DNA sequence: TGTCTTATTGAGAATCATTGTCAATATGCC
DNA sequence: GGCATATTGACAATGATTCTCAATAAGACA
């Protein structure tokens, strides 16, 4: 049975207020800054369970950190992510889905799962000479 | 100035003999097993420099490990990777390149860089009940 | 060929995100 | 309110990767 706890709510609502992807560490830092004391391990566990329930997205940044984000849609989708500010645009691209599927089956692969994400500097961040 | 060393050759040729992606740790293990003694740090450094010179590919596996592979083409490409045996098919897909580029510019992103990889079980591995 | 400069190596320590441990606590059902 | 147990928190443990720094060896030059 899954219980509702203060901590779970705190993590979920903190995540919901952030427009882009954040690392577990950062989220933990923000919660602590707000006065919400809770363990780092709890943040990790809660994020993992949110991902499990499809209530959050997870992705690995180019430098190997796991980043999390509240899901706005439960449909499968991809992301366009600003590498400076973390701002994210959700992308749905049926063409890509189909391409990945047919590619996999052409080569005899089963259980295909794909990773399609685009990183760049968003308009606002590219305008700034240097953060 | 870049010097040629026994270790650099050993890493490069070991990598060239492996058909799929391997982790630095695994590669180090294989080299040691062959009697080629060299430090783990050296393997990491050498792999990083190979990637720098576009002589090797790097990708992050779903469980967060960095995997390396000798490049067979210097053109930009993607991968279809067997999650069981590591066997890899190189994919060139201009359609995907164009899609990523236009997607990025539509949203005002600059310096876009994309991650497009497909993981699955290859024909041989799906045939096996369980490795 | 011998010498010299310095890129490179190796062993282990250090880092850093993440996960495991386990006693203490709090939740939801009765 | 009481109870069984899911969850928490502090910290240890893990594991990949990077850093440190003295020792070594590659390549240039005489």
PDB file of C-alpha atoms (C1' of nucleotides) in Angstrom:
ATOM      1  CA  UNK A   1       0.000   0.000   0.000  1.00  0.00           C
ATOM      2  CA  UNK A   2       1.249   3.478  -0.836  1.00  0.00           C
ATOM      3  CA  UNK A   3       0.935   6.013   1.933  1.00  0.00           C
ATOM      4  CA  UNK A   4       0.685   9.752   1.515  1.00  0.00           C
ATOM      5  CA  UNK A   5       3.264  11.574   3.497  1.00  0.00           C
ATOM      6  CA  UNK A   6       4.265  15.156   4.012  1.00  0.00           C
ATOM      7  CA  UNK A   7       7.546  14.442   2.267  1.00  0.00           C
ATOM      8  CA  UNK A   8       5.969  12.931  -0.800  1.00  0.00           C
ATOM      9  CA  UNK A   9       3.708  15.945  -1.191  1.00  0.00           C
ATOM     10  CA  UNK A  10       6.589  18.326  -0.658  1.00  0.00           C
ATOM     11  CA  UNK A  11       8.658  16.686  -3.379  1.00  0.00           C
ATOM     12  CA  UNK A  12       5.769  16.434  -5.814  1.00  0.00           C
ATOM     13  CA  UNK A  13       4.688  20.027  -5.400  1.00  0.00           C
ATOM     14  CA  UNK A  14       8.229  21.388  -5.490  1.00  0.00           C
ATOM     15  CA  UNK A  15       8.776  19.494  -8.708  1.00  0.00           C
ATOM     16  CA  UNK A  16       5.532  20.784 -10.165  1.00  0.00           C
ATOM     17  CA  UNK A  17       6.615  24.379  -9.602  1.00  0.00           C
ATOM     18  CA  UNK A  18       9.798  24.023 -11.591  1.00  0.00           C
ATOM     19  CA  UNK A  19       9.461  24.602 -15.320  1.00  0.00           C
ATOM     20  CA  UNK A  20      12.447  22.512 -16.394  1.00  0.00           C
ATOM     21  CA  UNK A  21      14.418  19.505 -15.346  1.00  0.00           C
ATOM     22  CA  UNK A  22      16.163  19.470 -11.980  1.00  0.00           C
ATOM     23  CA  UNK A  23      18.505  17.056 -10.342  1.00  0.00           C
ATOM     24  CA  UNK A  24      17.540  15.307  -7.143  1.00  0.00           C
ATOM     25  CA  UNK A  25      20.331  17.174  -5.388  1.00  0.00           C
ATOM     26  CA  UNK A  26      19.077  20.567  -6.518  1.00  0.00           C
ATOM     27  CA  UNK A  27      15.519  19.756  -5.579  1.00  0.00           C
ATOM     28  CA  UNK A  28      16.661  18.650  -2.163  1.00  0.00           C
ATOM     29  CA  UNK A  29      18.566  21.917  -1.800  1.00  0.00           C
ATOM     30  CA  UNK A  30      15.522  23.984  -2.719  1.00  0.00           C
ATOM     31  CA  UNK A  31      13.307  22.143  -0.296  1.00  0.00           C
ATOM     32  CA  UNK A  32      15.777  22.658   2.498  1.00  0.00           C
ATOM     33  CA  UNK A  33      16.052  26.337   1.588  1.00  0.00           C
ATOM     34  CA  UNK A  34      12.262  26.595   1.948  1.00  0.00           C
ATOM     35  CA  UNK A  35      12.553  25.164   5.421  1.00  0.00           C
ATOM     36  CA  UNK A  36      11.163  21.795   4.367  1.00  0.00           C
ATOM     37  CA  UNK A  37      13.556  19.435   6.053  1.00  0.00           C
ATOM     38  CA  UNK A  38      13.725  15.998   4.570  1.00  0.00           C
ATOM     39  CA  UNK A  39      16.428  13.521   3.778  1.00  0.00           C
ATOM     40  CA  UNK A  40      18.247  13.333   0.495  1.00  0.00           C
ATOM     41  CA  UNK A  41      17.578   9.619   0.288  1.00  0.00           C
ATOM     42  CA  UNK A  42      13.889  10.348   0.641  1.00  0.00           C
ATOM     43  CA  UNK A  43      14.023  12.767  -2.264  1.00  0.00           C
ATOM     44  CA  UNK A  44      15.632  10.085  -4.407  1.00  0.00           C
ATOM     45  CA  UNK A  45      13.123   7.475  -3.334  1.00  0.00           C
ATOM     46  CA  UNK A  46      10.173   9.771  -3.868  1.00  0.00           C
ATOM     47  CA  UNK A  47      11.351  10.842  -7.292  1.00  0.00           C
ATOM     48  CA  UNK A  48      11.835   7.231  -8.269  1.00  0.00           C
ATOM     49  CA  UNK A  49       8.318   6.386  -7.186  1.00  0.00           C
ATOM     50  CA  UNK A  50       6.921   9.362  -9.095  1.00  0.00           C
ATOM     51  CA  UNK A  51       8.694   8.113 -12.187  1.00  0.00           C
ATOM     52  CA  UNK A  52       7.281   4.672 -11.516  1.00  0.00           C
ATOM     53  CA  UNK A  53       3.787   6.083 -11.417  1.00  0.00           C
ATOM     54  CA  UNK A  54       4.385   8.049 -14.618  1.00  0.00           C
ATOM     55  CA  UNK A  55       3.911  11.250 -12.707  1.00  0.00           C
ATOM     56  CA  UNK A  56       7.422  12.444 -13.509  1.00  0.00           C
ATOM     57  CA  UNK A  57       9.912  12.260 -16.342  1.00  0.00           C
ATOM     58  CA  UNK A  58      13.475  11.228 -15.911  1.00  0.00           C
ATOM     59  CA  UNK A  59      16.373  11.874 -18.211  1.00  0.00           C
ATOM     60  CA  UNK A  60      20.119  11.672 -18.007  1.00  0.00           C
ATOM     61  CA  UNK A  61      21.918  14.887 -18.816  1.00  0.00           C
ATOM     62  CA  UNK A  62      25.014  14.856 -21.002  1.00  0.00           C
ATOM     63  CA  UNK A  63      27.178  15.006 -17.915  1.00  0.00           C
ATOM     64  CA  UNK A  64      25.649  11.942 -16.371  1.00  0.00           C
ATOM     65  CA  UNK A  65      23.280  13.364 -13.823  1.00  0.00           C
ATOM     66  CA  UNK A  66      19.696  12.201 -13.545  1.00  0.00           C
ATOM     67  CA  UNK A  67      17.226  15.002 -14.022  1.00  0.00           C
ATOM     68  CA  UNK A  68      13.561  14.937 -13.094  1.00  0.00           C
ATOM     69  CA  UNK A  69      10.498  16.865 -14.146  1.00  0.00           C
ATOM     70  CA  UNK A  70       6.799  16.762 -13.385  1.00  0.00           C
ATOM     71  CA  UNK A  71       4.913  15.239 -16.281  1.00  0.00           C
ATOM     72  CA  UNK A  72       2.298  17.339 -17.986  1.00  0.00           C
ATOM     73  CA  UNK A  73       1.141  14.558 -20.236  1.00  0.00           C
ATOM     74  CA  UNK A  74       1.178  10.860 -19.722  1.00  0.00           C
ATOM     75  CA  UNK A  75       1.727  10.223 -23.403  1.00  0.00           C
ATOM     76  CA  UNK A  76       5.130   9.185 -24.556  1.00  0.00           C
ATOM     77  CA  UNK A  77       7.097  12.219 -25.664  1.00  0.00           C
ATOM     78  CA  UNK A  78      10.532  13.732 -26.095  1.00  0.00           C
ATOM     79  CA  UNK A  79      12.242  16.917 -25.005  1.00  0.00           C
ATOM     80  CA  UNK A  80      13.977  19.981 -26.269  1.00  0.00           C
ATOM     81  CA  UNK A  81      16.064  21.141 -23.345  1.00  0.00           C
ATOM     82  CA  UNK A  82      18.040  24.306 -22.752  1.00  0.00           C
ATOM     83  CA  UNK A  83      21.417  23.287 -21.450  1.00  0.00           C
ATOM     84  CA  UNK A  84      21.849  26.584 -19.657  1.00  0.00           C
ATOM     85  CA  UNK A  85      18.600  27.221 -17.833  1.00  0.00           C
ATOM     86  CA  UNK A  86      16.983  23.792 -18.035  1.00  0.00           C
ATOM     87  CA  UNK A  87      13.859  25.147 -19.690  1.00  0.00           C
ATOM     88  CA  UNK A  88      12.109  22.361 -21.529  1.00  0.00           C
ATOM     89  CA  UNK A  89       9.718  22.001 -24.410  1.00  0.00           C
ATOM     90  CA  UNK A  90       7.781  18.781 -24.691  1.00  0.00           C
ATOM     91  CA  UNK A  91       7.774  17.287 -28.122  1.00  0.00           C
ATOM     92  CA  UNK A  92       5.494  14.755 -29.658  1.00  0.00           C
ATOM     93  CA  UNK A  93       6.733  13.314 -32.874  1.00  0.00           C
ATOM     94  CA  UNK A  94       4.911  10.353 -34.228  1.00  0.00           C
ATOM     95  CA  UNK A  95       7.282  10.276 -37.154  1.00  0.00           C
ATOM     96  CA  UNK A  96      10.170   9.602 -34.825  1.00  0.00           C
ATOM     97  CA  UNK A  97       8.274   6.893 -32.975  1.00  0.00           C
ATOM     98  CA  UNK A  98       7.511   5.126 -36.198  1.00  0.00           C
ATOM     99  CA  UNK A  99      11.025   5.536 -37.447  1.00  0.00           C
ATOM    100  CA  UNK A 100      12.449   3.989 -34.282  1.00  0.00           C
ATOM    101  CA  UNK A 101      10.026   1.094 -34.364  1.00  0.00           C
ATOM    102  CA  UNK A 102      10.569   0.207 -37.964  1.00  0.00           C
ATOM    103  CA  UNK A 103      14.295   0.627 -37.638  1.00  0.00           C
ATOM    104  CA  UNK A 104      14.361  -1.811 -34.747  1.00  0.00           C
ATOM    105  CA  UNK A 105      12.217  -4.428 -36.397  1.00  0.00           C
ATOM    106  CA  UNK A 106      14.133  -4.152 -39.659  1.00  0.00           C
ATOM    107  CA  UNK A 107      17.194  -5.288 -37.770  1.00  0.00           C
ATOM    108  CA  UNK A 108      15.376  -8.006 -35.870  1.00  0.00           C
ATOM    109  CA  UNK A 109      15.403  -6.150 -32.575  1.00  0.00           C
ATOM    110  CA  UNK A 110      12.618  -6.637 -30.089  1.00  0.00           C
ATOM    111  CA  UNK A 111      11.553  -4.660 -27.050  1.00  0.00           C
ATOM    112  CA  UNK A 112      12.919  -1.488 -28.545  1.00  0.00           C
ATOM    113  CA  UNK A 113      13.084   1.583 -26.411  1.00  0.00           C
ATOM    114  CA  UNK A 114      14.499   4.824 -27.664  1.00  0.00           C
ATOM    115  CA  UNK A 115      16.194   7.877 -26.324  1.00  0.00           C
ATOM    116  CA  UNK A 116      15.546  10.984 -28.356  1.00  0.00           C
ATOM    117  CA  UNK A 117      16.352  14.319 -26.800  1.00  0.00           C
ATOM    118  CA  UNK A 118      17.616  17.573 -28.188  1.00  0.00           C
ATOM    119  CA  UNK A 119      19.849  19.846 -26.141  1.00  0.00           C
ATOM    120  CA  UNK A 120      20.649  23.423 -27.067  1.00  0.00           C
ATOM    121  CA  UNK A 121      20.588  26.991 -25.829  1.00  0.00           C
ATOM    122  CA  UNK A 122      17.143  28.526 -25.728  1.00  0.00           C
ATOM    123  CA  UNK A 123      16.410  31.902 -27.290  1.00  0.00           C
ATOM    124  CA  UNK A 124      16.716  33.726 -23.981  1.00  0.00           C
ATOM    125  CA  UNK A 125      19.976  32.071 -23.027  1.00  0.00           C
ATOM    126  CA  UNK A 126      21.571  32.467 -26.445  1.00  0.00           C
ATOM    127  CA  UNK A 127      20.819  36.176 -26.223  1.00  0.00           C
ATOM    128  CA  UNK A 128      22.803  36.507 -23.006  1.00  0.00           C
ATOM    129  CA  UNK A 129      26.511  36.857 -23.726  1.00  0.00           C
ATOM    130  CA  UNK A 130      27.447  34.646 -20.831  1.00  0.00           C
ATOM    131  CA  UNK A 131      25.567  33.558 -17.742  1.00  0.00           C
TER     132      UNK A 131
ATOM    133  CA  UNK B   1      52.263  17.520 -28.533  1.00  0.00           C
ATOM    134  CA  UNK B   2      50.639  14.089 -28.538  1.00  0.00           C
ATOM    135  CA  UNK B   3      53.020  11.206 -28.006  1.00  0.00           C
ATOM    136  CA  UNK B   4      52.472   7.642 -29.103  1.00  0.00           C
ATOM    137  CA  UNK B   5      52.694   5.221 -26.276  1.00  0.00           C
ATOM    138  CA  UNK B   6      52.339   1.515 -25.835  1.00  0.00           C
ATOM    139  CA  UNK B   7      49.280   2.110 -23.694  1.00  0.00           C
ATOM    140  CA  UNK B   8      47.522   4.289 -26.229  1.00  0.00           C
ATOM    141  CA  UNK B   9      48.039   1.654 -28.915  1.00  0.00           C
ATOM    142  CA  UNK B  10      46.864  -1.101 -26.625  1.00  0.00           C
ATOM    143  CA  UNK B  11      43.629   0.711 -25.820  1.00  0.00           C
ATOM    144  CA  UNK B  12      42.972   1.697 -29.421  1.00  0.00           C
ATOM    145  CA  UNK B  13      43.535  -1.760 -30.800  1.00  0.00           C
ATOM    146  CA  UNK B  14      41.593  -3.478 -28.037  1.00  0.00           C
ATOM    147  CA  UNK B  15      38.697  -1.156 -28.731  1.00  0.00           C
ATOM    148  CA  UNK B  16      38.925  -1.833 -32.464  1.00  0.00           C
ATOM    149  CA  UNK B  17      38.528  -5.547 -31.896  1.00  0.00           C
ATOM    150  CA  UNK B  18      35.271  -5.241 -30.025  1.00  0.00           C
ATOM    151  CA  UNK B  19      32.130  -5.148 -32.174  1.00  0.00           C
ATOM    152  CA  UNK B  20      29.913  -3.272 -29.720  1.00  0.00           C
ATOM    153  CA  UNK B  21      30.128  -0.724 -26.986  1.00  0.00           C
ATOM    154  CA  UNK B  22      32.209  -1.445 -23.905  1.00  0.00           C
ATOM    155  CA  UNK B  23      32.711   0.374 -20.676  1.00  0.00           C
ATOM    156  CA  UNK B  24      36.131   1.658 -19.695  1.00  0.00           C
ATOM    157  CA  UNK B  25      36.104  -0.777 -16.797  1.00  0.00           C
ATOM    158  CA  UNK B  26      35.425  -3.764 -19.029  1.00  0.00           C
ATOM    159  CA  UNK B  27      38.070  -2.721 -21.493  1.00  0.00           C
ATOM    160  CA  UNK B  28      40.558  -2.354 -18.695  1.00  0.00           C
ATOM    161  CA  UNK B  29      39.651  -5.817 -17.473  1.00  0.00           C
ATOM    162  CA  UNK B  30      40.167  -7.350 -20.913  1.00  0.00           C
ATOM    163  CA  UNK B  31      43.520  -5.694 -21.327  1.00  0.00           C
ATOM    164  CA  UNK B  32      44.654  -6.933 -17.959  1.00  0.00           C
ATOM    165  CA  UNK B  33      43.432 -10.426 -18.818  1.00  0.00           C
ATOM    166  CA  UNK B  34      45.589 -10.303 -21.951  1.00  0.00           C
ATOM    167  CA  UNK B  35      48.566  -9.491 -19.796  1.00  0.00           C
ATOM    168  CA  UNK B  36      48.649  -5.876 -20.917  1.00  0.00           C
ATOM    169  CA  UNK B  37      49.116  -4.126 -17.636  1.00  0.00           C
ATOM    170  CA  UNK B  38      48.075  -0.527 -17.585  1.00  0.00           C
ATOM    171  CA  UNK B  39      46.270   1.706 -15.158  1.00  0.00           C
ATOM    172  CA  UNK B  40      42.553   2.237 -15.128  1.00  0.00           C
ATOM    173  CA  UNK B  41      43.067   5.978 -15.120  1.00  0.00           C
ATOM    174  CA  UNK B  42      45.095   5.626 -18.282  1.00  0.00           C
ATOM    175  CA  UNK B  43      42.288   3.750 -19.972  1.00  0.00           C
ATOM    176  CA  UNK B  44      39.899   6.537 -19.108  1.00  0.00           C
ATOM    177  CA  UNK B  45      42.311   9.189 -20.288  1.00  0.00           C
ATOM    178  CA  UNK B  46      43.064   7.384 -23.502  1.00  0.00           C
ATOM    179  CA  UNK B  47      39.423   6.773 -24.299  1.00  0.00           C
ATOM    180  CA  UNK B  48      38.650  10.425 -23.666  1.00  0.00           C
ATOM    181  CA  UNK B  49      41.395  11.468 -26.041  1.00  0.00           C
ATOM    182  CA  UNK B  50      40.163   9.047 -28.696  1.00  0.00           C
ATOM    183  CA  UNK B  51      36.720  10.577 -28.404  1.00  0.00           C
ATOM    184  CA  UNK B  52      38.324  14.002 -28.669  1.00  0.00           C
ATOM    185  CA  UNK B  53      39.988  13.014 -31.902  1.00  0.00           C
ATOM    186  CA  UNK B  54      36.739  11.548 -33.258  1.00  0.00           C
ATOM    187  CA  UNK B  55      38.329   8.144 -33.346  1.00  0.00           C
ATOM    188  CA  UNK B  56      35.800   6.695 -30.909  1.00  0.00           C
ATOM    189  CA  UNK B  57      32.137   7.063 -30.059  1.00  0.00           C
ATOM    190  CA  UNK B  58      30.849   7.573 -26.585  1.00  0.00           C
ATOM    191  CA  UNK B  59      27.383   7.017 -25.281  1.00  0.00           C
ATOM    192  CA  UNK B  60      25.754   6.777 -21.906  1.00  0.00           C
ATOM    193  CA  UNK B  61      23.872   3.577 -21.292  1.00  0.00           C
ATOM    194  CA  UNK B  62      20.467   3.663 -19.608  1.00  0.00           C
ATOM    195  CA  UNK B  63      22.084   2.736 -16.331  1.00  0.00           C
ATOM    196  CA  UNK B  64      24.464   5.625 -16.422  1.00  0.00           C
ATOM    197  CA  UNK B  65      27.688   4.057 -17.524  1.00  0.00           C
ATOM    198  CA  UNK B  66      29.797   5.538 -20.286  1.00  0.00           C
ATOM    199  CA  UNK B  67      30.310   3.154 -23.143  1.00  0.00           C
ATOM    200  CA  UNK B  68      32.921   3.483 -25.856  1.00  0.00           C
ATOM    201  CA  UNK B  69      33.314   2.106 -29.337  1.00  0.00           C
ATOM    202  CA  UNK B  70      35.801   2.507 -32.148  1.00  0.00           C
ATOM    203  CA  UNK B  71      34.363   4.687 -34.899  1.00  0.00           C
ATOM    204  CA  UNK B  72      33.953   3.151 -38.302  1.00  0.00           C
ATOM    205  CA  UNK B  73      32.800   6.369 -39.884  1.00  0.00           C
ATOM    206  CA  UNK B  74      33.574   9.899 -38.958  1.00  0.00           C
ATOM    207  CA  UNK B  75      30.166  11.052 -40.131  1.00  0.00           C
ATOM    208  CA  UNK B  76      27.594  11.894 -37.540  1.00  0.00           C
ATOM    209  CA  UNK B  77      25.398   8.884 -36.872  1.00  0.00           C
ATOM    210  CA  UNK B  78      23.226   7.107 -34.344  1.00  0.00           C
ATOM    211  CA  UNK B  79      23.025   3.623 -32.895  1.00  0.00           C
ATOM    212  CA  UNK B  80      20.790   0.665 -32.500  1.00  0.00           C
ATOM    213  CA  UNK B  81      22.188  -1.176 -29.526  1.00  0.00           C
ATOM    214  CA  UNK B  82      21.454  -4.585 -28.079  1.00  0.00           C
ATOM    215  CA  UNK B  83      21.040  -4.144 -24.372  1.00  0.00           C
ATOM    216  CA  UNK B  84      22.056  -7.724 -23.725  1.00  0.00           C
ATOM    217  CA  UNK B  85      25.161  -8.328 -25.807  1.00  0.00           C
ATOM    218  CA  UNK B  86      26.113  -4.766 -26.725  1.00  0.00           C
ATOM    219  CA  UNK B  87      26.053  -5.492 -30.433  1.00  0.00           C
ATOM    220  CA  UNK B  88      25.578  -2.274 -32.327  1.00  0.00           C
ATOM    221  CA  UNK B  89      24.262  -1.198 -35.692  1.00  0.00           C
ATOM    222  CA  UNK B  90      25.275   2.200 -36.940  1.00  0.00           C
ATOM    223  CA  UNK B  91      22.434   4.230 -38.300  1.00  0.00           C
ATOM    224  CA  UNK B  92      22.460   7.206 -40.567  1.00  0.00           C
ATOM    225  CA  UNK B  93      19.194   9.023 -40.754  1.00  0.00           C
ATOM    226  CA  UNK B  94      19.171  12.335 -42.481  1.00  0.00           C
ATOM    227  CA  UNK B  95      15.498  12.660 -41.761  1.00  0.00           C
ATOM    228  CA  UNK B  96      16.178  12.643 -38.054  1.00  0.00           C
ATOM    229  CA  UNK B  97      18.991  15.170 -38.390  1.00  0.00           C
ATOM    230  CA  UNK B  98      16.750  17.530 -40.251  1.00  0.00           C
ATOM    231  CA  UNK B  99      13.918  17.001 -37.847  1.00  0.00           C
ATOM    232  CA  UNK B 100      16.129  17.826 -34.881  1.00  0.00           C
ATOM    233  CA  UNK B 101      17.543  20.914 -36.529  1.00  0.00           C
ATOM    234  CA  UNK B 102      14.240  22.352 -37.602  1.00  0.00           C
ATOM    235  CA  UNK B 103      12.666  21.522 -34.275  1.00  0.00           C
ATOM    236  CA  UNK B 104      15.403  23.408 -32.470  1.00  0.00           C
ATOM    237  CA  UNK B 105      15.272  26.461 -34.667  1.00  0.00           C
ATOM    238  CA  UNK B 106      11.477  26.574 -34.571  1.00  0.00           C
ATOM    239  CA  UNK B 107      11.754  27.053 -30.841  1.00  0.00           C
ATOM    240  CA  UNK B 108      14.588  29.555 -31.078  1.00  0.00           C
ATOM    241  CA  UNK B 109      17.233  27.180 -29.822  1.00  0.00           C
ATOM    242  CA  UNK B 110      20.793  27.510 -30.997  1.00  0.00           C
ATOM    243  CA  UNK B 111      23.750  25.173 -30.852  1.00  0.00           C
ATOM    244  CA  UNK B 112      21.460  22.187 -30.881  1.00  0.00           C
ATOM    245  CA  UNK B 113      22.921  18.787 -30.262  1.00  0.00           C
ATOM    246  CA  UNK B 114      20.803  15.687 -30.148  1.00  0.00           C
ATOM    247  CA  UNK B 115      20.837  12.293 -28.546  1.00  0.00           C
ATOM    248  CA  UNK B 116      19.099   9.656 -30.591  1.00  0.00           C
ATOM    249  CA  UNK B 117      19.716   6.043 -29.726  1.00  0.00           C
ATOM    250  CA  UNK B 118      17.577   2.968 -29.829  1.00  0.00           C
ATOM    251  CA  UNK B 119      18.040   0.154 -27.342  1.00  0.00           C
ATOM    252  CA  UNK B 120      16.505  -3.279 -27.686  1.00  0.00           C
ATOM    253  CA  UNK B 121      17.256  -6.971 -27.770  1.00  0.00           C
ATOM    254  CA  UNK B 122      18.872  -8.129 -30.962  1.00  0.00           C
ATOM    255  CA  UNK B 123      17.550 -11.100 -32.920  1.00  0.00           C
ATOM    256  CA  UNK B 124      20.096 -13.488 -31.421  1.00  0.00           C
ATOM    257  CA  UNK B 125      19.505 -12.356 -27.857  1.00  0.00           C
ATOM    258  CA  UNK B 126      15.710 -12.339 -28.120  1.00  0.00           C
ATOM    259  CA  UNK B 127      15.915 -15.943 -29.310  1.00  0.00           C
ATOM    260  CA  UNK B 128      17.710 -17.006 -26.147  1.00  0.00           C
ATOM    261  CA  UNK B 129      15.267 -17.602 -23.305  1.00  0.00           C
ATOM    262  CA  UNK B 130      17.569 -16.000 -20.779  1.00  0.00           C
ATOM    263  CA  UNK B 131      21.268 -15.260 -20.862  1.00  0.00           C
TER     264      UNK B 131
ATOM    265  C1'  DT C   1      73.894   8.164 -29.708  1.00  0.00           C
ATOM    266  C1'  DG C   2      73.246  10.909 -25.339  1.00  0.00           C
ATOM    267  C1'  DT C   3      70.746  14.596 -23.126  1.00  0.00           C
ATOM    268  C1'  DC C   4      66.946  17.251 -21.986  1.00  0.00           C
ATOM    269  C1'  DT C   5      62.176  18.788 -21.834  1.00  0.00           C
ATOM    270  C1'  DT C   6      57.849  17.530 -20.786  1.00  0.00           C
ATOM    271  C1'  DA C   7      53.805  14.526 -22.063  1.00  0.00           C
ATOM    272  C1'  DT C   8      52.278  10.512 -20.081  1.00  0.00           C
ATOM    273  C1'  DT C   9      51.746   6.967 -16.815  1.00  0.00           C
ATOM    274  C1'  DG C  10      50.272   4.483 -12.538  1.00  0.00           C
ATOM    275  C1'  DA C  11      48.678   3.767  -7.815  1.00  0.00           C
ATOM    276  C1'  DG C  12      45.850   5.273  -4.882  1.00  0.00           C
ATOM    277  C1'  DA C  13      43.200   8.968  -2.887  1.00  0.00           C
ATOM    278  C1'  DA C  14      39.330  11.945  -3.762  1.00  0.00           C
ATOM    279  C1'  DT C  15      34.859  13.120  -5.644  1.00  0.00           C
ATOM    280  C1'  DC C  16      30.159  12.796  -6.407  1.00  0.00           C
ATOM    281  C1'  DA C  17      25.691  10.946  -7.468  1.00  0.00           C
ATOM    282  C1'  DT C  18      23.121   7.369  -6.001  1.00  0.00           C
ATOM    283  C1'  DT C  19      21.627   3.314  -3.211  1.00  0.00           C
ATOM    284  C1'  DG C  20      21.558   0.359   0.942  1.00  0.00           C
ATOM    285  C1'  DT C  21      20.930  -0.200   6.069  1.00  0.00           C
ATOM    286  C1'  DC C  22      18.260  -0.197  10.003  1.00  0.00           C
ATOM    287  C1'  DA C  23      16.258   1.679  13.983  1.00  0.00           C
ATOM    288  C1'  DA C  24      12.765   5.279  14.783  1.00  0.00           C
ATOM    289  C1'  DT C  25       8.534   7.292  13.214  1.00  0.00           C
ATOM    290  C1'  DA C  26       4.102   8.096  11.181  1.00  0.00           C
ATOM    291  C1'  DT C  27       0.142   6.502   8.200  1.00  0.00           C
ATOM    292  C1'  DG C  28      -4.180   4.284   7.326  1.00  0.00           C
ATOM    293  C1'  DC C  29      -7.193   0.652   8.676  1.00  0.00           C
ATOM    294  C1'  DC C  30      -9.583  -1.454  12.595  1.00  0.00           C
TER     295       DC C  30
ATOM    296  C1'  DG D   1      -6.859   4.748  20.358  1.00  0.00           C
ATOM    297  C1'  DG D   2      -4.066   0.674  18.731  1.00  0.00           C
ATOM    298  C1'  DC D   3      -1.592  -1.919  15.536  1.00  0.00           C
ATOM    299  C1'  DA D   4       0.846  -3.577  11.475  1.00  0.00           C
ATOM    300  C1'  DT D   5       3.886  -1.884   8.479  1.00  0.00           C
ATOM    301  C1'  DA D   6       5.186   1.630   4.887  1.00  0.00           C
ATOM    302  C1'  DT D   7       8.182   5.307   5.172  1.00  0.00           C
ATOM    303  C1'  DT D   8      11.699   8.177   6.869  1.00  0.00           C
ATOM    304  C1'  DG D   9      16.432   9.944   7.995  1.00  0.00           C
ATOM    305  C1'  DA D  10      21.253   9.831   9.044  1.00  0.00           C
ATOM    306  C1'  DC D  11      24.956   7.781   7.521  1.00  0.00           C
ATOM    307  C1'  DA D  12      27.624   4.082   5.535  1.00  0.00           C
ATOM    308  C1'  DA D  13      28.536   1.861   1.243  1.00  0.00           C
ATOM    309  C1'  DT D  14      29.012   1.588  -3.636  1.00  0.00           C
ATOM    310  C1'  DG D  15      30.803   2.386  -7.997  1.00  0.00           C
ATOM    311  C1'  DA D  16      32.176   5.050 -11.892  1.00  0.00           C
ATOM    312  C1'  DT D  17      35.123   8.620 -12.899  1.00  0.00           C
ATOM    313  C1'  DT D  18      38.668  12.172 -11.974  1.00  0.00           C
ATOM    314  C1'  DC D  19      42.566  14.135  -9.551  1.00  0.00           C
ATOM    315  C1'  DT D  20      47.324  14.123  -7.609  1.00  0.00           C
ATOM    316  C1'  DC D  21      51.992  13.829  -8.058  1.00  0.00           C
ATOM    317  C1'  DA D  22      56.217  11.546  -8.301  1.00  0.00           C
ATOM    318  C1'  DA D  23      58.337   8.357 -11.633  1.00  0.00           C
ATOM    319  C1'  DT D  24      58.901   7.165 -16.403  1.00  0.00           C
ATOM    320  C1'  DA D  25      59.548   7.418 -21.214  1.00  0.00           C
ATOM    321  C1'  DA D  26      58.777   9.767 -26.001  1.00  0.00           C
ATOM    322  C1'  DG D  27      60.615  12.782 -29.189  1.00  0.00           C
ATOM    323  C1'  DA D  28      63.522  16.761 -30.435  1.00  0.00           C
ATOM    324  C1'  DC D  29      67.947  18.367 -30.832  1.00  0.00           C
ATOM    325  C1'  DA D  30      72.804  18.518 -30.602  1.00  0.00           C
TER     326       DA D  30
END
